[in-house]
Amino acid sequence: MNEGKTILRLYYVPLSFPCGPQSSCCGPVGQSDEELRNYVTQLKTHVPDVEVQTIDVSQKLDPHRDRAALKLLNSFGGMACPIFALDGEVLSMGPPTMSELIEMVKAKLPARA
């Protein structure tokens, strides 16, 4: 299925409203479905050789596969998300500047050939 493609994992926290959607004490936490779709679409458009996998960090993570993301989550909690990792190496933590993220991904690809 991903033959010839490098895997870019996008770790996210599903959007929630801890104090309720109309609360004035705090805003929403996490990433919306629209935000996730936007990340995936931009990455697939600009870096077609990369397969983007989205991983919900509120679910059980694989300690081997997700080691780098788990370290960040243990230190910063859900505020670290979204986390973008290419072959286990974290490229970005927190909302990225997409043009910079795309350039980082492209820069890492030739070394993997």
PDB file of C-alpha atoms in Angstrom:
ATOM      1  CA  MET A   1       0.000   0.000   0.000  1.00  0.00           C
ATOM      2  CA  ASN A   2       2.761   2.499   0.871  1.00  0.00           C
ATOM      3  CA  GLU A   3       5.362   0.937  -1.431  1.00  0.00           C
ATOM      4  CA  GLY A   4       7.940   3.538  -2.400  1.00  0.00           C
ATOM      5  CA  LYS A   5       6.543   6.086   0.038  1.00  0.00           C
ATOM      6  CA  THR A   6       8.010   7.410   3.246  1.00  0.00           C
ATOM      7  CA  ILE A   7       5.597   7.569   6.181  1.00  0.00           C
ATOM      8  CA  LEU A   8       4.918  10.908   7.807  1.00  0.00           C
ATOM      9  CA  ARG A   9       2.934  10.519  11.024  1.00  0.00           C
ATOM     10  CA  LEU A  10       0.692  13.330  12.189  1.00  0.00           C
ATOM     11  CA  TYR A  11      -0.081  12.930  15.896  1.00  0.00           C
ATOM     12  CA  TYR A  12      -3.120  14.902  17.037  1.00  0.00           C
ATOM     13  CA  VAL A  13      -5.547  15.475  19.889  1.00  0.00           C
ATOM     14  CA  PRO A  14      -9.207  15.427  18.783  1.00  0.00           C
ATOM     15  CA  LEU A  15     -10.852  18.823  19.170  1.00  0.00           C
ATOM     16  CA  SER A  16     -12.673  19.196  22.479  1.00  0.00           C
ATOM     17  CA  PHE A  17     -14.101  21.929  24.675  1.00  0.00           C
ATOM     18  CA  PRO A  18     -12.993  21.096  28.251  1.00  0.00           C
ATOM     19  CA  CYS A  19     -15.155  23.806  29.838  1.00  0.00           C
ATOM     20  CA  GLY A  20     -17.995  23.600  27.307  1.00  0.00           C
ATOM     21  CA  PRO A  21     -18.335  25.171  23.849  1.00  0.00           C
ATOM     22  CA  GLN A  22     -19.734  28.476  25.178  1.00  0.00           C
ATOM     23  CA  SER A  23     -17.357  28.826  28.137  1.00  0.00           C
ATOM     24  CA  SER A  24     -15.339  32.015  28.486  1.00  0.00           C
ATOM     25  CA  CYS A  25     -12.646  30.490  30.738  1.00  0.00           C
ATOM     26  CA  CYS A  26     -10.840  28.505  28.083  1.00  0.00           C
ATOM     27  CA  GLY A  27     -11.076  27.800  24.412  1.00  0.00           C
ATOM     28  CA  PRO A  28     -11.063  24.621  22.395  1.00  0.00           C
ATOM     29  CA  VAL A  29      -8.210  22.144  22.739  1.00  0.00           C
ATOM     30  CA  GLY A  30      -6.871  19.928  19.961  1.00  0.00           C
ATOM     31  CA  GLN A  31      -7.202  19.756  16.210  1.00  0.00           C
ATOM     32  CA  SER A  32     -10.437  19.808  14.220  1.00  0.00           C
ATOM     33  CA  ASP A  33     -11.238  17.394  11.392  1.00  0.00           C
ATOM     34  CA  GLU A  34     -10.970  20.342   8.999  1.00  0.00           C
ATOM     35  CA  GLU A  35      -7.504  21.246  10.297  1.00  0.00           C
ATOM     36  CA  LEU A  36      -6.346  17.621   9.913  1.00  0.00           C
ATOM     37  CA  ARG A  37      -7.741  17.390   6.369  1.00  0.00           C
ATOM     38  CA  ASN A  38      -5.936  20.629   5.497  1.00  0.00           C
ATOM     39  CA  TYR A  39      -2.592  19.300   6.780  1.00  0.00           C
ATOM     40  CA  VAL A  40      -3.004  16.008   4.907  1.00  0.00           C
ATOM     41  CA  THR A  41      -4.130  17.681   1.673  1.00  0.00           C
ATOM     42  CA  GLN A  42      -1.258  20.162   1.656  1.00  0.00           C
ATOM     43  CA  LEU A  43       1.318  17.471   2.379  1.00  0.00           C
ATOM     44  CA  LYS A  44      -0.056  15.088  -0.269  1.00  0.00           C
ATOM     45  CA  THR A  45      -0.150  17.932  -2.800  1.00  0.00           C
ATOM     46  CA  HIS A  46       3.362  19.245  -2.179  1.00  0.00           C
ATOM     47  CA  VAL A  47       5.130  16.005  -1.191  1.00  0.00           C
ATOM     48  CA  PRO A  48       3.405  13.194  -3.134  1.00  0.00           C
ATOM     49  CA  ASP A  49       6.073  10.616  -2.226  1.00  0.00           C
ATOM     50  CA  VAL A  50       4.996  10.762   1.422  1.00  0.00           C
ATOM     51  CA  GLU A  51       2.161   8.749   2.938  1.00  0.00           C
ATOM     52  CA  VAL A  52       0.516  10.726   5.754  1.00  0.00           C
ATOM     53  CA  GLN A  53      -0.824   8.709   8.677  1.00  0.00           C
ATOM     54  CA  THR A  54      -2.957  10.467  11.283  1.00  0.00           C
ATOM     55  CA  ILE A  55      -2.665   9.129  14.827  1.00  0.00           C
ATOM     56  CA  ASP A  56      -5.058  10.084  17.622  1.00  0.00           C
ATOM     57  CA  VAL A  57      -2.934  10.445  20.774  1.00  0.00           C
ATOM     58  CA  SER A  58      -5.967   9.892  23.002  1.00  0.00           C
ATOM     59  CA  GLN A  59      -5.797   6.243  21.890  1.00  0.00           C
ATOM     60  CA  LYS A  60      -3.133   3.728  22.874  1.00  0.00           C
ATOM     61  CA  LEU A  61       0.148   4.455  21.112  1.00  0.00           C
ATOM     62  CA  ASP A  62       2.806   1.937  20.093  1.00  0.00           C
ATOM     63  CA  PRO A  63       5.845   2.484  22.361  1.00  0.00           C
ATOM     64  CA  HIS A  64       8.244   1.409  19.609  1.00  0.00           C
ATOM     65  CA  ARG A  65       6.716   3.199  16.602  1.00  0.00           C
ATOM     66  CA  ASP A  66       5.665   6.320  18.528  1.00  0.00           C
ATOM     67  CA  ARG A  67       8.663   6.710  20.865  1.00  0.00           C
ATOM     68  CA  ALA A  68       9.580  10.281  19.823  1.00  0.00           C
ATOM     69  CA  ALA A  69       5.993  11.512  20.043  1.00  0.00           C
ATOM     70  CA  LEU A  70       5.490   9.811  23.412  1.00  0.00           C
ATOM     71  CA  LYS A  71       8.507  11.657  24.837  1.00  0.00           C
ATOM     72  CA  LEU A  72       7.015  14.991  23.773  1.00  0.00           C
ATOM     73  CA  LEU A  73       3.555  14.055  25.037  1.00  0.00           C
ATOM     74  CA  ASN A  74       5.009  13.031  28.407  1.00  0.00           C
ATOM     75  CA  SER A  75       6.771  16.392  28.669  1.00  0.00           C
ATOM     76  CA  PHE A  76       4.198  18.768  27.183  1.00  0.00           C
ATOM     77  CA  GLY A  77       0.922  16.834  27.091  1.00  0.00           C
ATOM     78  CA  GLY A  78      -1.558  17.505  24.308  1.00  0.00           C
ATOM     79  CA  MET A  79      -0.166  21.017  23.849  1.00  0.00           C
ATOM     80  CA  ALA A  80       2.644  19.411  21.835  1.00  0.00           C
ATOM     81  CA  CYS A  81       0.160  18.487  19.104  1.00  0.00           C
ATOM     82  CA  PRO A  82       0.086  18.403  16.256  1.00  0.00           C
ATOM     83  CA  ILE A  83       3.360  16.525  16.077  1.00  0.00           C
ATOM     84  CA  PHE A  84       4.783  15.614  12.674  1.00  0.00           C
ATOM     85  CA  ALA A  85       7.335  12.785  12.569  1.00  0.00           C
ATOM     86  CA  LEU A  86       9.094  11.335   9.541  1.00  0.00           C
ATOM     87  CA  ASP A  87      10.331   7.775  10.086  1.00  0.00           C
ATOM     88  CA  GLY A  88      10.288   8.353  13.841  1.00  0.00           C
ATOM     89  CA  GLU A  89      12.140  11.679  13.733  1.00  0.00           C
ATOM     90  CA  VAL A  90      10.095  14.648  14.964  1.00  0.00           C
ATOM     91  CA  LEU A  91      10.101  17.478  12.438  1.00  0.00           C
ATOM     92  CA  SER A  92       7.533  19.762  14.032  1.00  0.00           C
ATOM     93  CA  MET A  93       5.674  20.199  17.321  1.00  0.00           C
ATOM     94  CA  GLY A  94       2.673  22.494  17.701  1.00  0.00           C
ATOM     95  CA  PRO A  95       0.851  24.168  14.826  1.00  0.00           C
ATOM     96  CA  PRO A  96       3.388  24.321  11.982  1.00  0.00           C
ATOM     97  CA  THR A  97       4.097  26.854   9.310  1.00  0.00           C
ATOM     98  CA  MET A  98       3.148  24.565   6.437  1.00  0.00           C
ATOM     99  CA  SER A  99       5.676  25.950   3.961  1.00  0.00           C
ATOM    100  CA  GLU A 100       8.488  25.297   6.464  1.00  0.00           C
ATOM    101  CA  LEU A 101       7.184  21.810   7.290  1.00  0.00           C
ATOM    102  CA  ILE A 102       6.912  20.919   3.605  1.00  0.00           C
ATOM    103  CA  GLU A 103      10.493  22.082   3.010  1.00  0.00           C
ATOM    104  CA  MET A 104      11.747  20.042   5.998  1.00  0.00           C
ATOM    105  CA  VAL A 105      10.002  16.920   4.679  1.00  0.00           C
ATOM    106  CA  LYS A 106      11.412  17.437   1.183  1.00  0.00           C
ATOM    107  CA  ALA A 107      14.911  17.980   2.597  1.00  0.00           C
ATOM    108  CA  LYS A 108      14.755  14.636   4.443  1.00  0.00           C
ATOM    109  CA  LEU A 109      13.564  12.560   1.464  1.00  0.00           C
ATOM    110  CA  PRO A 110      16.735  12.400  -0.698  1.00  0.00           C
ATOM    111  CA  ALA A 111      18.723  10.927   2.197  1.00  0.00           C
ATOM    112  CA  ARG A 112      16.252   8.024   2.365  1.00  0.00           C
ATOM    113  CA  ALA A 113      16.679   6.875  -1.220  1.00  0.00           C
TER     114      ALA A 113
END
